[in-house]
PDB file of C-alpha atoms and ligand atoms in Angstrom:
ATOM      1  CA  UNK A   2       0.000   0.000   0.000  1.00 47.00           C
ATOM      2  CA  UNK A   3       1.320   3.453  -0.908  1.00 51.00           C
ATOM      3  CA  UNK A   4       2.077   5.576   2.144  1.00 57.00           C
ATOM      4  CA  UNK A   5      -0.028   8.723   2.437  1.00 69.00           C
ATOM      5  CA  UNK A   6       1.944  11.161   4.572  1.00 72.00           C
ATOM      6  CA  UNK A   7       0.871  14.757   4.112  1.00 72.00           C
ATOM      7  CA  UNK A   8       3.305  17.631   3.886  1.00 71.00           C
ATOM      8  CA  UNK A   9       2.866  18.768   7.507  1.00 68.00           C
ATOM      9  CA  UNK A  10       3.298  15.273   8.953  1.00 71.00           C
ATOM     10  CA  UNK A  11       6.407  14.710   6.828  1.00 74.00           C
ATOM     11  CA  UNK A  12       7.770  18.077   7.932  1.00 72.00           C
ATOM     12  CA  UNK A  13       7.071  17.351  11.612  1.00 71.00           C
ATOM     13  CA  UNK A  14       8.846  13.981  11.299  1.00 72.00           C
ATOM     14  CA  UNK A  15      11.863  15.631   9.715  1.00 71.00           C
ATOM     15  CA  UNK A  16      11.986  18.341  12.391  1.00 68.00           C
ATOM     16  CA  UNK A  17      11.833  15.636  15.047  1.00 66.00           C
ATOM     17  CA  UNK A  18      14.864  13.916  13.514  1.00 69.00           C
ATOM     18  CA  UNK A  19      16.798  17.199  13.339  1.00 61.00           C
ATOM     19  CA  UNK A  20      15.887  17.772  17.009  1.00 57.00           C
ATOM     20  CA  UNK A  21      17.381  14.370  17.793  1.00 60.00           C
ATOM     21  CA  UNK A  22      20.640  15.364  16.169  1.00 57.00           C
ATOM     22  CA  UNK A  23      20.365  13.887  12.660  1.00 64.00           C
ATOM     23  CA  UNK A  24      22.517  16.154  10.519  1.00 60.00           C
ATOM     24  CA  UNK A  25      22.724  14.230   7.277  1.00 64.00           C
ATOM     25  CA  UNK A  26      20.155  12.343   5.213  1.00 65.00           C
ATOM     26  CA  UNK A  27      22.225   9.243   4.622  1.00 65.00           C
ATOM     27  CA  UNK A  28      22.181   5.598   5.609  1.00 66.00           C
ATOM     28  CA  UNK A  29      25.027   3.167   6.315  1.00 66.00           C
ATOM     29  CA  UNK A  30      25.100   2.236   2.625  1.00 69.00           C
ATOM     30  CA  UNK A  31      23.998   4.425  -0.293  1.00 71.00           C
ATOM     31  CA  UNK A  32      20.782   3.247  -1.957  1.00 70.00           C
ATOM     32  CA  UNK A  33      20.012   4.056  -5.580  1.00 70.00           C
ATOM     33  CA  UNK A  34      16.235   4.037  -5.300  1.00 66.00           C
ATOM     34  CA  UNK A  35      15.740   4.617  -9.043  1.00 66.00           C
ATOM     35  CA  UNK A  36      17.578   1.371  -9.756  1.00 69.00           C
ATOM     36  CA  UNK A  37      15.901  -0.682  -7.025  1.00 65.00           C
ATOM     37  CA  UNK A  38      12.739  -1.769  -8.850  1.00 60.00           C
ATOM     38  CA  UNK A  39      14.556  -3.031 -11.918  1.00 56.00           C
ATOM     39  CA  UNK A  40      18.001  -4.105 -10.767  1.00 51.00           C
ATOM     40  CA  UNK A  41      17.634  -5.843  -7.416  1.00 51.00           C
ATOM     41  CA  UNK A  42      16.495  -9.402  -8.099  1.00 50.00           C
ATOM     42  CA  UNK A  43      14.588 -11.263  -5.415  1.00 53.00           C
ATOM     43  CA  UNK A  44      16.942 -13.705  -3.733  1.00 52.00           C
ATOM     44  CA  UNK A  45      15.712 -17.292  -3.988  1.00 48.00           C
ATOM     45  CA  UNK A  46      15.161 -18.613  -0.474  1.00 47.00           C
ATOM     46  CA  UNK A  47      17.359 -21.654  -1.135  1.00 46.00           C
ATOM     47  CA  UNK A  48      20.363 -19.407  -1.870  1.00 44.00           C
ATOM     48  CA  UNK A  49      19.943 -17.109   1.110  1.00 43.00           C
ATOM     49  CA  UNK A  50      23.152 -16.713   3.106  1.00 42.00           C
ATOM     50  CA  UNK A  51      22.980 -17.720   6.756  1.00 46.00           C
ATOM     51  CA  UNK A  52      22.376 -14.624   8.858  1.00 46.00           C
ATOM     52  CA  UNK A  53      25.451 -13.276  10.623  1.00 45.00           C
ATOM     53  CA  UNK A  54      25.189 -13.265  14.383  1.00 48.00           C
ATOM     54  CA  UNK A  55      24.993  -9.761  15.779  1.00 46.00           C
ATOM     55  CA  UNK A  56      28.510  -8.566  16.480  1.00 47.00           C
ATOM     56  CA  UNK A  57      30.277 -11.655  15.117  1.00 55.00           C
ATOM     57  CA  UNK A  58      33.100 -10.822  12.726  1.00 57.00           C
ATOM     58  CA  UNK A  59      32.647 -11.732   9.093  1.00 64.00           C
ATOM     59  CA  UNK A  60      35.471 -14.296   8.898  1.00 70.00           C
ATOM     60  CA  UNK A  61      35.521 -14.127   5.110  1.00 91.00           C
ATOM     61  CA  UNK A  62      36.173 -10.404   5.165  1.00 94.00           C
ATOM     62  CA  UNK A  63      38.880 -10.904   7.795  1.00 95.00           C
ATOM     63  CA  UNK A  64      40.700 -13.560   5.747  1.00 94.00           C
ATOM     64  CA  UNK A  65      40.343 -11.442   2.588  1.00 95.00           C
ATOM     65  CA  UNK A  66      41.869  -8.554   4.524  1.00 96.00           C
ATOM     66  CA  UNK A  67      44.739 -10.819   5.599  1.00 95.00           C
ATOM     67  CA  UNK A  68      45.371 -11.799   1.990  1.00 94.00           C
ATOM     68  CA  UNK A  69      45.243  -8.159   0.870  1.00 94.00           C
ATOM     69  CA  UNK A  70      47.798  -6.986   3.437  1.00 95.00           C
ATOM     70  CA  UNK A  71      50.102  -9.904   2.623  1.00 93.00           C
ATOM     71  CA  UNK A  72      50.658  -8.326  -0.777  1.00 91.00           C
ATOM     72  CA  UNK A  73      51.510  -4.877   0.666  1.00 96.00           C
ATOM     73  CA  UNK A  74      55.276  -4.488   0.964  1.00 96.00           C
ATOM     74  CA  UNK A  75      55.323  -0.762   1.747  1.00 98.00           C
ATOM     75  CA  UNK A  76      52.984   1.995   2.945  1.00 98.00           C
ATOM     76  CA  UNK A  77      51.958   2.970  -0.585  1.00 98.00           C
ATOM     77  CA  UNK A  78      51.076  -0.683  -1.210  1.00 98.00           C
ATOM     78  CA  UNK A  79      49.064  -0.803   2.006  1.00 98.00           C
ATOM     79  CA  UNK A  80      47.154   2.310   1.019  1.00 98.00           C
ATOM     80  CA  UNK A  81      46.452   0.767  -2.386  1.00 97.00           C
ATOM     81  CA  UNK A  82      45.304  -2.462  -0.679  1.00 97.00           C
ATOM     82  CA  UNK A  83      42.810  -0.463   1.406  1.00 98.00           C
ATOM     83  CA  UNK A  84      41.610   1.425  -1.647  1.00 97.00           C
ATOM     84  CA  UNK A  85      40.981  -1.871  -3.384  1.00 96.00           C
ATOM     85  CA  UNK A  86      39.288  -3.554  -0.408  1.00 96.00           C
ATOM     86  CA  UNK A  87      35.588  -3.727  -1.158  1.00 94.00           C
ATOM     87  CA  UNK A  88      34.311  -5.672   1.850  1.00 94.00           C
ATOM     88  CA  UNK A  89      33.712  -2.838   4.282  1.00 96.00           C
ATOM     89  CA  UNK A  90      30.394  -1.071   3.684  1.00 95.00           C
ATOM     90  CA  UNK A  91      31.670   2.103   5.347  1.00 97.00           C
ATOM     91  CA  UNK A  92      33.725   2.730   2.226  1.00 96.00           C
ATOM     92  CA  UNK A  93      30.573   3.195   0.159  1.00 94.00           C
ATOM     93  CA  UNK A  94      29.331   6.057   2.304  1.00 94.00           C
ATOM     94  CA  UNK A  95      32.682   7.815   2.764  1.00 96.00           C
ATOM     95  CA  UNK A  96      34.001  10.722   0.706  1.00 96.00           C
ATOM     96  CA  UNK A  97      37.662   9.891   1.246  1.00 98.00           C
ATOM     97  CA  UNK A  98      39.972   7.198   2.509  1.00 98.00           C
ATOM     98  CA  UNK A  99      41.738   8.548   5.603  1.00 98.00           C
ATOM     99  CA  UNK A 100      45.051   6.739   5.633  1.00 98.00           C
ATOM    100  CA  UNK A 101      47.601   8.565   7.788  1.00 98.00           C
ATOM    101  CA  UNK A 102      49.333  11.862   8.519  1.00 98.00           C
ATOM    102  CA  UNK A 103      52.730  12.924   9.815  1.00 98.00           C
ATOM    103  CA  UNK A 104      56.134  11.362   9.450  1.00 97.00           C
ATOM    104  CA  UNK A 105      56.021   7.586   8.758  1.00 97.00           C
ATOM    105  CA  UNK A 106      59.523   7.287  10.234  1.00 96.00           C
ATOM    106  CA  UNK A 107      58.568   9.016  13.515  1.00 96.00           C
ATOM    107  CA  UNK A 108      59.339   7.122  16.709  1.00 96.00           C
ATOM    108  CA  UNK A 109      55.767   7.444  17.952  1.00 97.00           C
ATOM    109  CA  UNK A 110      52.742   6.141  16.050  1.00 98.00           C
ATOM    110  CA  UNK A 111      49.334   7.270  17.312  1.00 98.00           C
ATOM    111  CA  UNK A 112      46.344   5.097  16.433  1.00 98.00           C
ATOM    112  CA  UNK A 113      42.899   6.665  16.767  1.00 98.00           C
ATOM    113  CA  UNK A 114      39.405   5.334  16.221  1.00 98.00           C
ATOM    114  CA  UNK A 115      37.733   6.460  13.001  1.00 98.00           C
ATOM    115  CA  UNK A 116      37.417   9.578  10.862  1.00 98.00           C
ATOM    116  CA  UNK A 117      34.646  12.076  11.577  1.00 97.00           C
ATOM    117  CA  UNK A 118      33.093  14.566   9.187  1.00 96.00           C
ATOM    118  CA  UNK A 119      36.119  16.874   8.876  1.00 97.00           C
ATOM    119  CA  UNK A 120      38.542  13.978   8.435  1.00 98.00           C
ATOM    120  CA  UNK A 121      36.260  12.426   5.802  1.00 97.00           C
ATOM    121  CA  UNK A 122      36.151  15.700   3.871  1.00 97.00           C
ATOM    122  CA  UNK A 123      39.897  16.322   4.035  1.00 98.00           C
ATOM    123  CA  UNK A 124      41.205  12.749   3.949  1.00 98.00           C
ATOM    124  CA  UNK A 125      43.405  13.520   6.984  1.00 98.00           C
ATOM    125  CA  UNK A 126      43.138  11.967  10.469  1.00 98.00           C
ATOM    126  CA  UNK A 127      42.408  14.220  13.451  1.00 98.00           C
ATOM    127  CA  UNK A 128      41.567  17.244  11.304  1.00 98.00           C
ATOM    128  CA  UNK A 129      38.523  18.569  13.247  1.00 96.00           C
ATOM    129  CA  UNK A 130      37.921  19.797  16.798  1.00 95.00           C
ATOM    130  CA  UNK A 131      39.323  16.597  18.366  1.00 96.00           C
ATOM    131  CA  UNK A 132      42.343  17.080  16.101  1.00 98.00           C
ATOM    132  CA  UNK A 133      42.939  20.599  17.438  1.00 97.00           C
ATOM    133  CA  UNK A 134      43.047  19.277  20.982  1.00 98.00           C
ATOM    134  CA  UNK A 135      45.165  16.340  19.809  1.00 98.00           C
ATOM    135  CA  UNK A 136      47.749  18.761  18.373  1.00 98.00           C
ATOM    136  CA  UNK A 137      47.749  20.882  21.557  1.00 98.00           C
ATOM    137  CA  UNK A 138      48.214  17.812  23.745  1.00 98.00           C
ATOM    138  CA  UNK A 139      51.281  16.613  21.882  1.00 98.00           C
ATOM    139  CA  UNK A 140      52.658  20.134  21.451  1.00 98.00           C
ATOM    140  CA  UNK A 141      52.698  20.331  25.267  1.00 97.00           C
ATOM    141  CA  UNK A 142      55.440  17.660  25.251  1.00 98.00           C
ATOM    142  CA  UNK A 143      57.204  19.135  22.221  1.00 97.00           C
ATOM    143  CA  UNK A 144      55.784  16.739  19.629  1.00 98.00           C
ATOM    144  CA  UNK A 145      54.014  17.473  16.369  1.00 98.00           C
ATOM    145  CA  UNK A 146      52.986  15.592  13.266  1.00 97.00           C
ATOM    146  CA  UNK A 147      54.694  18.231  11.109  1.00 93.00           C
ATOM    147  CA  UNK A 148      58.147  17.409  12.521  1.00 90.00           C
ATOM    148  CA  UNK A 149      60.400  14.454  11.858  1.00 82.00           C
ATOM    149  CA  UNK A 150      62.624  12.448  14.196  1.00 82.00           C
ATOM    150  CA  UNK A 151      62.121  12.390  17.962  1.00 88.00           C
ATOM    151  CA  UNK A 152      59.686  15.314  17.885  1.00 95.00           C
ATOM    152  CA  UNK A 153      57.608  13.789  15.103  1.00 97.00           C
ATOM    153  CA  UNK A 154      54.362  11.809  15.125  1.00 98.00           C
ATOM    154  CA  UNK A 155      52.819   9.379  12.697  1.00 98.00           C
ATOM    155  CA  UNK A 156      49.022   9.300  12.981  1.00 98.00           C
ATOM    156  CA  UNK A 157      46.418   6.868  11.718  1.00 98.00           C
ATOM    157  CA  UNK A 158      43.065   5.316  12.728  1.00 98.00           C
ATOM    158  CA  UNK A 159      41.747   1.773  13.028  1.00 98.00           C
ATOM    159  CA  UNK A 160      39.015   2.599  10.520  1.00 98.00           C
ATOM    160  CA  UNK A 161      40.006   4.478   7.380  1.00 98.00           C
ATOM    161  CA  UNK A 162      36.388   5.350   6.458  1.00 98.00           C
ATOM    162  CA  UNK A 163      33.908   7.467   8.385  1.00 98.00           C
ATOM    163  CA  UNK A 164      31.035   5.608  10.058  1.00 97.00           C
ATOM    164  CA  UNK A 165      27.743   7.345   9.214  1.00 94.00           C
ATOM    165  CA  UNK A 166      26.666   9.976  11.744  1.00 92.00           C
ATOM    166  CA  UNK A 167      29.896   9.193  13.612  1.00 92.00           C
ATOM    167  CA  UNK A 168      28.364   6.088  15.151  1.00 96.00           C
ATOM    168  CA  UNK A 169      30.662   3.671  16.959  1.00 95.00           C
ATOM    169  CA  UNK A 170      32.402   1.203  14.635  1.00 96.00           C
ATOM    170  CA  UNK A 171      30.799  -2.258  14.750  1.00 96.00           C
ATOM    171  CA  UNK A 172      32.801  -5.300  15.928  1.00 96.00           C
ATOM    172  CA  UNK A 173      32.877  -6.822  12.433  1.00 96.00           C
ATOM    173  CA  UNK A 174      34.123  -3.542  10.943  1.00 97.00           C
ATOM    174  CA  UNK A 175      36.907  -3.392  13.523  1.00 98.00           C
ATOM    175  CA  UNK A 176      37.789  -7.081  12.998  1.00 97.00           C
ATOM    176  CA  UNK A 177      38.257  -6.719   9.240  1.00 97.00           C
ATOM    177  CA  UNK A 178      40.500  -3.680   9.718  1.00 98.00           C
ATOM    178  CA  UNK A 179      42.805  -5.360  12.267  1.00 98.00           C
ATOM    179  CA  UNK A 180      45.024  -7.006   9.593  1.00 98.00           C
ATOM    180  CA  UNK A 181      45.479  -3.601   7.933  1.00 98.00           C
ATOM    181  CA  UNK A 182      46.394  -1.829  11.180  1.00 98.00           C
ATOM    182  CA  UNK A 183      48.833  -4.574  12.184  1.00 98.00           C
ATOM    183  CA  UNK A 184      50.523  -4.409   8.791  1.00 98.00           C
ATOM    184  CA  UNK A 185      50.596  -0.610   9.095  1.00 98.00           C
ATOM    185  CA  UNK A 186      52.530  -0.994  12.356  1.00 98.00           C
ATOM    186  CA  UNK A 187      54.918  -3.547  10.797  1.00 98.00           C
ATOM    187  CA  UNK A 188      55.645  -1.236   7.878  1.00 98.00           C
ATOM    188  CA  UNK A 189      56.051   1.981   9.910  1.00 98.00           C
ATOM    189  CA  UNK A 190      58.054   0.207  12.655  1.00 97.00           C
ATOM    190  CA  UNK A 191      57.557   2.853  15.387  1.00 97.00           C
ATOM    191  CA  UNK A 192      59.388   2.594  18.734  1.00 97.00           C
ATOM    192  CA  UNK A 193      56.251   3.431  20.695  1.00 98.00           C
ATOM    193  CA  UNK A 194      52.528   3.304  20.028  1.00 98.00           C
ATOM    194  CA  UNK A 195      49.706   5.394  21.519  1.00 98.00           C
ATOM    195  CA  UNK A 196      46.244   3.816  21.439  1.00 98.00           C
ATOM    196  CA  UNK A 197      43.781   6.687  21.521  1.00 98.00           C
ATOM    197  CA  UNK A 198      40.406   5.524  22.830  1.00 98.00           C
ATOM    198  CA  UNK A 199      38.522   2.259  23.057  1.00 98.00           C
ATOM    199  CA  UNK A 200      38.509   1.258  19.394  1.00 98.00           C
ATOM    200  CA  UNK A 201      42.299   0.798  19.007  1.00 98.00           C
ATOM    201  CA  UNK A 202      42.385  -0.955  22.403  1.00 98.00           C
ATOM    202  CA  UNK A 203      39.673  -3.319  21.184  1.00 98.00           C
ATOM    203  CA  UNK A 204      41.455  -3.874  17.859  1.00 98.00           C
ATOM    204  CA  UNK A 205      44.992  -4.376  19.168  1.00 98.00           C
ATOM    205  CA  UNK A 206      44.701  -5.454  22.814  1.00 98.00           C
ATOM    206  CA  UNK A 207      41.353  -7.255  22.487  1.00 97.00           C
ATOM    207  CA  UNK A 208      40.076  -5.190  25.421  1.00 97.00           C
ATOM    208  CA  UNK A 209      37.886  -2.149  26.003  1.00 95.00           C
ATOM    209  CA  UNK A 210      37.538   0.011  29.095  1.00 96.00           C
ATOM    210  CA  UNK A 211      39.853   2.943  28.474  1.00 98.00           C
ATOM    211  CA  UNK A 212      39.416   4.305  32.004  1.00 97.00           C
ATOM    212  CA  UNK A 213      41.137   1.220  33.394  1.00 97.00           C
ATOM    213  CA  UNK A 214      43.552   0.648  30.504  1.00 98.00           C
ATOM    214  CA  UNK A 215      44.913   4.190  30.186  1.00 98.00           C
ATOM    215  CA  UNK A 216      48.211   5.027  31.753  1.00 96.00           C
ATOM    216  CA  UNK A 217      49.509   1.428  31.731  1.00 98.00           C
ATOM    217  CA  UNK A 218      52.012   0.251  29.152  1.00 98.00           C
ATOM    218  CA  UNK A 219      51.037  -2.793  27.069  1.00 98.00           C
ATOM    219  CA  UNK A 220      52.612  -4.451  24.036  1.00 98.00           C
ATOM    220  CA  UNK A 221      51.366  -4.520  20.468  1.00 98.00           C
ATOM    221  CA  UNK A 222      53.398  -6.562  17.976  1.00 97.00           C
ATOM    222  CA  UNK A 223      56.303  -6.448  20.451  1.00 97.00           C
ATOM    223  CA  UNK A 224      56.197  -2.624  20.672  1.00 98.00           C
ATOM    224  CA  UNK A 225      55.366  -0.755  23.924  1.00 98.00           C
ATOM    225  CA  UNK A 226      51.855   0.686  23.587  1.00 98.00           C
ATOM    226  CA  UNK A 227      50.130   3.231  25.830  1.00 98.00           C
ATOM    227  CA  UNK A 228      46.321   3.546  25.894  1.00 98.00           C
ATOM    228  CA  UNK A 229      45.160   7.141  26.424  1.00 98.00           C
ATOM    229  CA  UNK A 230      41.845   8.951  26.624  1.00 98.00           C
ATOM    230  CA  UNK A 231      40.575  10.045  23.231  1.00 98.00           C
ATOM    231  CA  UNK A 232      40.524  13.848  22.727  1.00 98.00           C
ATOM    232  CA  UNK A 233      36.737  13.640  22.119  1.00 97.00           C
ATOM    233  CA  UNK A 234      36.393  12.199  25.602  1.00 97.00           C
ATOM    234  CA  UNK A 235      38.501  15.059  26.999  1.00 98.00           C
ATOM    235  CA  UNK A 236      36.302  17.600  25.223  1.00 97.00           C
ATOM    236  CA  UNK A 237      33.276  16.055  26.937  1.00 96.00           C
ATOM    237  CA  UNK A 238      35.003  15.655  30.295  1.00 97.00           C
ATOM    238  CA  UNK A 239      37.734  18.291  30.738  1.00 96.00           C
ATOM    239  CA  UNK A 240      38.537  16.974  34.231  1.00 97.00           C
ATOM    240  CA  UNK A 241      40.082  13.896  32.592  1.00 97.00           C
ATOM    241  CA  UNK A 242      42.789  16.145  31.115  1.00 97.00           C
ATOM    242  CA  UNK A 243      44.745  15.593  34.329  1.00 97.00           C
ATOM    243  CA  UNK A 244      45.085  11.874  33.529  1.00 98.00           C
ATOM    244  CA  UNK A 245      45.843  12.678  29.881  1.00 98.00           C
ATOM    245  CA  UNK A 246      48.683  14.949  31.018  1.00 98.00           C
ATOM    246  CA  UNK A 247      50.104  12.172  33.203  1.00 98.00           C
ATOM    247  CA  UNK A 248      49.987   9.828  30.195  1.00 98.00           C
ATOM    248  CA  UNK A 249      51.749  12.355  27.963  1.00 98.00           C
ATOM    249  CA  UNK A 250      54.509  12.662  30.564  1.00 98.00           C
ATOM    250  CA  UNK A 251      54.775   8.870  30.693  1.00 98.00           C
ATOM    251  CA  UNK A 252      55.146   8.813  26.906  1.00 98.00           C
ATOM    252  CA  UNK A 253      57.806  11.520  27.035  1.00 97.00           C
ATOM    253  CA  UNK A 254      59.744   9.657  29.758  1.00 97.00           C
ATOM    254  CA  UNK A 255      59.611   6.377  27.810  1.00 97.00           C
ATOM    255  CA  UNK A 256      60.816   8.117  24.685  1.00 96.00           C
ATOM    256  CA  UNK A 257      63.735   9.674  26.581  1.00 95.00           C
ATOM    257  CA  UNK A 258      64.700   6.236  27.901  1.00 94.00           C
ATOM    258  CA  UNK A 259      64.958   5.028  24.319  1.00 88.00           C
ATOM    259  CA  UNK A 260      67.080   7.774  22.729  1.00 77.00           C
TER     260      UNK A 260
HETATM  261  N1  URA B 326      38.692  10.739  16.077  1.00 82.67           N
HETATM  262  C1  URA B 326      39.545   9.761  15.745  1.00 82.67           C
HETATM  263  O1  URA B 326      39.698   8.776  16.464  1.00 82.67           O
HETATM  264  N2  URA B 326      40.235   9.886  14.623  1.00 82.67           N
HETATM  265  C2  URA B 326      40.127  10.930  13.827  1.00 82.67           C
HETATM  266  O2  URA B 326      40.803  10.966  12.801  1.00 82.67           O
HETATM  267  C3  URA B 326      39.233  11.948  14.191  1.00 82.67           C
HETATM  268  C4  URA B 326      38.523  11.836  15.324  1.00 82.67           C
END
C-alpha cells in the first residue's frame, strides 16, 4: 500500500529527527532508489546466506583482509590495498579514505578510532575539533605531526572510512581492519605506540575500558603501547585532562629512555 503522509506530517517527522541530532540524510550504505525496482532481483530462499550473528566478525572479510595486506610491501602498497578492499560497507558512504598523517619514520605512532566529518572531507586523520586538541596535547610535550625524528608523530586510525553519523564502529568492521592496522605498524616500525580511545584498544589489545587501561604500558606486535583517553572524551570531560597529562609525561619519559 502506498504511504499517504501529508506535507505537515512529513515536515514534523523531519523536524523531530533534526531535534534528535540527525545532521545528514544518509544511511550506512547508499541506496540508488531509481535502480531498485529493476536491478535488485529477489533472492531465492534456497540461496539465502545464513544470517550473521549480531557482532560476530565476518570471517571471510577478515581472511580477505589478511590476503590483501600480505601483498603490501610498503605503505603505498598498504594504502592501495585499502583502496581496493571492497568488503567494508563504510567505504561506500565515505568521501575519502583517511590513511595517515605525519612522518612515517617518527618514533611514535598514534592510532585513533575512526574519521569524523572533517577527516572524511579532508582525507586527513584528526583534522577537526578533536584534532585541534590532539595537536595541543602533543605540542605540550614538544611533539608534532609536522616534525620528523624524535619530535615527530605518525598518525592513523583503526578505521580508514567514516562511520555514518559518527556512530561507533561495529565489531565486524573493527575485525576486518585489524590485519590492515597490524601491517601498518609492521611497515612503519615505530618505537612506541599510543592507542587513543577504546577502538584501538579493542582492535589491538582485544580489550575495552579505556578508564582502566589508560596510563599502563602494554605491548602490540612487540612494541610498547600506551592507551590514552581520546581527545573527544577530553572535550566532553575536561577533568580527565589531568590523567591525559600524566599519560603524555609517561610517553615523554619512555621516549627519553629510548634515545
Ligand atoms: N577521532 C579519531 O579517532 N580519529 C580521527 O581521525 C578523528 C577523530
